[in-house]
Coordinates of N, CA, C and O in Angstrom, one line a residue:
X3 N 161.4 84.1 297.9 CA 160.5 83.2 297.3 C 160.1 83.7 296.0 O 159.5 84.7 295.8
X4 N 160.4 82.8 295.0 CA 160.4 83.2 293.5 C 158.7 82.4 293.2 O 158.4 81.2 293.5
X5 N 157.9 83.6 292.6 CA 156.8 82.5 291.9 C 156.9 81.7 290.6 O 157.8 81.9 289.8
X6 N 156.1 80.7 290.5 CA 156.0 80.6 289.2 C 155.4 81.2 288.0 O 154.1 81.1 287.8
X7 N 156.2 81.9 287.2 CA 155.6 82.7 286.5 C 154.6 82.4 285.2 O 153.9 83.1 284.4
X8 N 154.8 80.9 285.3 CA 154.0 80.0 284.3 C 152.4 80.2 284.9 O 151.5 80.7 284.3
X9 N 152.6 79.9 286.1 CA 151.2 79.0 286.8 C 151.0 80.8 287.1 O 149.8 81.0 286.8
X10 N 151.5 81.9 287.4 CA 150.8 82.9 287.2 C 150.1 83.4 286.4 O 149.0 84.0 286.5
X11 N 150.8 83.3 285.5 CA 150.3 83.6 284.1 C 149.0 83.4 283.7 O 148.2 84.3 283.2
X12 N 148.9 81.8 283.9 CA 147.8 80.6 283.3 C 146.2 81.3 284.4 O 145.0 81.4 284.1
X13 N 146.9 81.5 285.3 CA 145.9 81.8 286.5 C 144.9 83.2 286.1 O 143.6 83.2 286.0
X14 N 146.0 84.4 285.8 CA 145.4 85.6 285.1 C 144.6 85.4 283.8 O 143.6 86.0 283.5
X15 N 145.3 84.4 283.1 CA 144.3 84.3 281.8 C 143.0 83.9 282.1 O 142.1 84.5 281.5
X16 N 142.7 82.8 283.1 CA 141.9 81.8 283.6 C 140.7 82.8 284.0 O 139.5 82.8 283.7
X17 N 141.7 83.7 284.8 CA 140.6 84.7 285.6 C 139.8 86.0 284.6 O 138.6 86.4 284.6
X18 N 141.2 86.3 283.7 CA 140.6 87.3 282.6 C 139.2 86.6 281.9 O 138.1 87.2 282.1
X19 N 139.4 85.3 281.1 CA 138.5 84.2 280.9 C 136.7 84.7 281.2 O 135.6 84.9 280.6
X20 N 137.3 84.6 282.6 CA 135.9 84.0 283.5 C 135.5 85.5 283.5 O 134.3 85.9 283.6
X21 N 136.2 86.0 283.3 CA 135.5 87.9 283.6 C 135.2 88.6 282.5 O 134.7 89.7 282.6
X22 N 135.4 88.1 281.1 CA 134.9 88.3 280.2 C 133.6 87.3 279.4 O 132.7 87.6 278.7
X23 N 134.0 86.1 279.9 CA 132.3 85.2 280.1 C 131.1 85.9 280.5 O 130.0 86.1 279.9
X24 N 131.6 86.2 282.5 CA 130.4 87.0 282.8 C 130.2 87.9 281.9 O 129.3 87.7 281.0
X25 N 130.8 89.1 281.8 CA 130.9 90.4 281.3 C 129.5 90.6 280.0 O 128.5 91.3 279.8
X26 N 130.5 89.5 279.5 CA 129.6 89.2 277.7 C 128.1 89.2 278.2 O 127.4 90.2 278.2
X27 N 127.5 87.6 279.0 CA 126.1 88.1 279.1 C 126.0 89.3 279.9 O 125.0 90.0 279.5
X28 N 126.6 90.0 281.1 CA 125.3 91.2 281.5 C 125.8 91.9 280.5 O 125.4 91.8 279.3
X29 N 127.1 93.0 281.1 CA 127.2 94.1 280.5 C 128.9 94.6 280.1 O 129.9 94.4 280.8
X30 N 128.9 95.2 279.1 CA 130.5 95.8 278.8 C 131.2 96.5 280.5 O 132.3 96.4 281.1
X31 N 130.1 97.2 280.6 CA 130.5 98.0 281.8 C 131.6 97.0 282.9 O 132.9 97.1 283.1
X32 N 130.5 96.0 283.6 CA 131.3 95.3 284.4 C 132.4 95.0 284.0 O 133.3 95.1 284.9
X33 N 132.9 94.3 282.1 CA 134.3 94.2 282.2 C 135.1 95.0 282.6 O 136.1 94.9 283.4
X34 N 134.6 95.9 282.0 CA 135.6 97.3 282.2 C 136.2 97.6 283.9 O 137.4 97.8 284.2
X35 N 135.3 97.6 284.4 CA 135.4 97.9 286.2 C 136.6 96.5 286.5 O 137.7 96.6 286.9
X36 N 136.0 95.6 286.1 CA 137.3 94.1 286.7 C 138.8 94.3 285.8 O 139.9 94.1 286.3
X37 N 138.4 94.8 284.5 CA 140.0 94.8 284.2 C 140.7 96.2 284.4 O 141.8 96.4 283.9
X38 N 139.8 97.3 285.4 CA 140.6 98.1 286.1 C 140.8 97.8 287.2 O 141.7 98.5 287.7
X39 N 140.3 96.6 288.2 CA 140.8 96.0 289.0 C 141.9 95.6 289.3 O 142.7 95.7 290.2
X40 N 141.9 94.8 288.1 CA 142.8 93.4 287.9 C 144.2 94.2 287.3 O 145.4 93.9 287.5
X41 N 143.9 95.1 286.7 CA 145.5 96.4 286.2 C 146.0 97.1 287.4 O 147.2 97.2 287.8
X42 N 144.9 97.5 288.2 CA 145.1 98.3 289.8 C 146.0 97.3 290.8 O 147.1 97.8 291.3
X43 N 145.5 95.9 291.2 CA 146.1 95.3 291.7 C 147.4 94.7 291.3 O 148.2 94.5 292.2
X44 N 147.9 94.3 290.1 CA 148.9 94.8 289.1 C 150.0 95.3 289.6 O 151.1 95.0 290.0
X45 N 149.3 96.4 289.4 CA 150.1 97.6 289.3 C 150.9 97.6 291.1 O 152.1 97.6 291.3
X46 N 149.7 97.6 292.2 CA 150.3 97.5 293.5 C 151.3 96.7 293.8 O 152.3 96.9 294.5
X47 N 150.8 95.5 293.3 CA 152.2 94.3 294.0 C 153.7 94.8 292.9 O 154.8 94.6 293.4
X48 N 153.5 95.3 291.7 CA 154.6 95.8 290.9 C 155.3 96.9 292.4 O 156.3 96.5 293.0
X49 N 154.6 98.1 292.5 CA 154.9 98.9 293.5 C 155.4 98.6 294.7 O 156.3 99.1 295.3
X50 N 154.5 97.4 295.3 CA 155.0 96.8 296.4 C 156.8 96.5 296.6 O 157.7 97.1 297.1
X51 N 156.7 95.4 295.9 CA 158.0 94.9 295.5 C 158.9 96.0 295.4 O 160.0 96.0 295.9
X52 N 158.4 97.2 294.4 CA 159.9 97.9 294.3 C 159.8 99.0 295.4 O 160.5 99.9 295.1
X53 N 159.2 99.0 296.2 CA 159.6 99.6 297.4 C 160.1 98.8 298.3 O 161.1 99.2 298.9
X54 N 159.6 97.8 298.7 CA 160.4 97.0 299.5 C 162.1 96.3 299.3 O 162.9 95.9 300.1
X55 N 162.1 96.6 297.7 CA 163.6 96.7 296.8 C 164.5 97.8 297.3 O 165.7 97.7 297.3
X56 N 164.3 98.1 297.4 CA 165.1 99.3 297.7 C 165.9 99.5 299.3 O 165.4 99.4 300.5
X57 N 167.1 99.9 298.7 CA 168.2 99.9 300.0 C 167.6 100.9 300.7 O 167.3 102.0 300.3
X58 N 167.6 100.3 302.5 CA 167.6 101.5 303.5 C 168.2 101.9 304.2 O 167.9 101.9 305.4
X59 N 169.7 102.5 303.4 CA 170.8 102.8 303.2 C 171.6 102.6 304.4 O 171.2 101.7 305.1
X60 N 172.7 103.2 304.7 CA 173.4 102.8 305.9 C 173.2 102.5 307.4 O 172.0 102.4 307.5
X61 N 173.6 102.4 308.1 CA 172.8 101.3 309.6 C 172.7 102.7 310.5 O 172.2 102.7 311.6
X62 N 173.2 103.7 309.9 CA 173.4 105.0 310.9 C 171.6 105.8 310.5 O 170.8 106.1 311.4
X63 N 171.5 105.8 309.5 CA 170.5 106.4 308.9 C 169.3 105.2 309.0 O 168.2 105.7 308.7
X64 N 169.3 104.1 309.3 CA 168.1 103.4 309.9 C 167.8 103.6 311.2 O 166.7 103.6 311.7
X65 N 168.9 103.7 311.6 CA 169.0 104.0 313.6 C 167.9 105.1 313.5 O 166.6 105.0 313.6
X66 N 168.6 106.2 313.1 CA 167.8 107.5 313.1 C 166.3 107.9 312.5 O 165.6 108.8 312.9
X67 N 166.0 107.1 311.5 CA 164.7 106.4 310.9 C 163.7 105.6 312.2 O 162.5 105.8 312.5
X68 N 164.4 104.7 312.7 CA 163.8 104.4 313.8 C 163.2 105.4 314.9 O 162.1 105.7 315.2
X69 N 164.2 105.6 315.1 CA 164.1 106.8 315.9 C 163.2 107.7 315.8 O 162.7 107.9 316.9
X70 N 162.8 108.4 314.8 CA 162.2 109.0 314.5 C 160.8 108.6 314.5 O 160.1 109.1 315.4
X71 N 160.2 107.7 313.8 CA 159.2 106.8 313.7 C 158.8 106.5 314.9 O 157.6 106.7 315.0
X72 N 159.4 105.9 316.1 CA 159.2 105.8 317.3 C 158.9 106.9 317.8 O 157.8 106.9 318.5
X73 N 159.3 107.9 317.7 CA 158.8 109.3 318.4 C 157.7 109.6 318.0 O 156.9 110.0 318.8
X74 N 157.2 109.7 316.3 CA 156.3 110.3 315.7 C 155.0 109.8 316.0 O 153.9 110.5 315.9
X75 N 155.0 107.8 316.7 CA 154.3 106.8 316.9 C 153.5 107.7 318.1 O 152.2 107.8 318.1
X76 N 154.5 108.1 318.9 CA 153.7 108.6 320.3 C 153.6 109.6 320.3 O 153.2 109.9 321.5
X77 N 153.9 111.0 319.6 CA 153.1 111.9 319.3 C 151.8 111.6 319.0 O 150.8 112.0 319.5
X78 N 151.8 110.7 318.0 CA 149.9 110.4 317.4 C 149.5 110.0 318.5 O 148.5 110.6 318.8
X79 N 150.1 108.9 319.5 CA 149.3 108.3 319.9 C 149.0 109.6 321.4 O 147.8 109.8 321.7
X80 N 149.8 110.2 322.1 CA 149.6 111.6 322.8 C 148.9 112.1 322.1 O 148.0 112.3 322.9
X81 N 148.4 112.7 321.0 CA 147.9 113.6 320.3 C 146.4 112.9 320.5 O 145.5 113.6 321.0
X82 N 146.0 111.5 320.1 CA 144.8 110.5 320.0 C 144.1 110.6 321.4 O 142.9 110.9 321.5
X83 N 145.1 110.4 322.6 CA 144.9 110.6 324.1 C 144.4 111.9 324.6 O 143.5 112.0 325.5
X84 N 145.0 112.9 323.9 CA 145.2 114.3 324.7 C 143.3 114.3 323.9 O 142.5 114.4 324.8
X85 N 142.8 114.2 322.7 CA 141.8 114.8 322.1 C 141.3 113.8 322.6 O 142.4 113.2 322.8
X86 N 140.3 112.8 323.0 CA 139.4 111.7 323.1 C 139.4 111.7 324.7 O 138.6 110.9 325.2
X87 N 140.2 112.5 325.8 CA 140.5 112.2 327.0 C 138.9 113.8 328.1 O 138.2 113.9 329.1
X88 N 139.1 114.4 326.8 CA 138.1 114.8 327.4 C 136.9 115.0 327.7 O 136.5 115.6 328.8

């Protein structure tokens, strides 16, 4: 699913807009806090995407990933049991 990078765009301005409206009457501060927001959240879906980009690599080495994962799942969850059980 491809966005539209138009109507994204328009949206961010829209929103920058409105956060420098408020901003102007209280205080500089608040902008500052929202356009470290709005860069942070950014920055995550950028992150997002290229982790989820990325090859996980051959079907032998997912088996074993699985694998793993599954095991480590119920260590925590034995480990959660064993300490709360008594």
């Amino acid at each position: 699913n491809k966005y539209n990078v138009r109507v994204l765009l328009i949206l961010l301005l829209l929103g920058l807009g409105a956060i420098f409206y408020v901003g102007a009457k209280t205080s500089p501060i608040i902008v500052f806090v929202f356009f470290i927001c709005i860069i942070s959240f950014l920055f995550s879906i950028y992150l997002t995407k290229w982790v989820l980009a990325k090859d996980e690599g051959p079907p032998k080495m997912v088996q074993v990933h699985h694998l793993f994962s599954v095991s480590s799942a119920r260590d925590v969850i034995c480990l959660f049991v064993c300490m709360f059980s008594r």
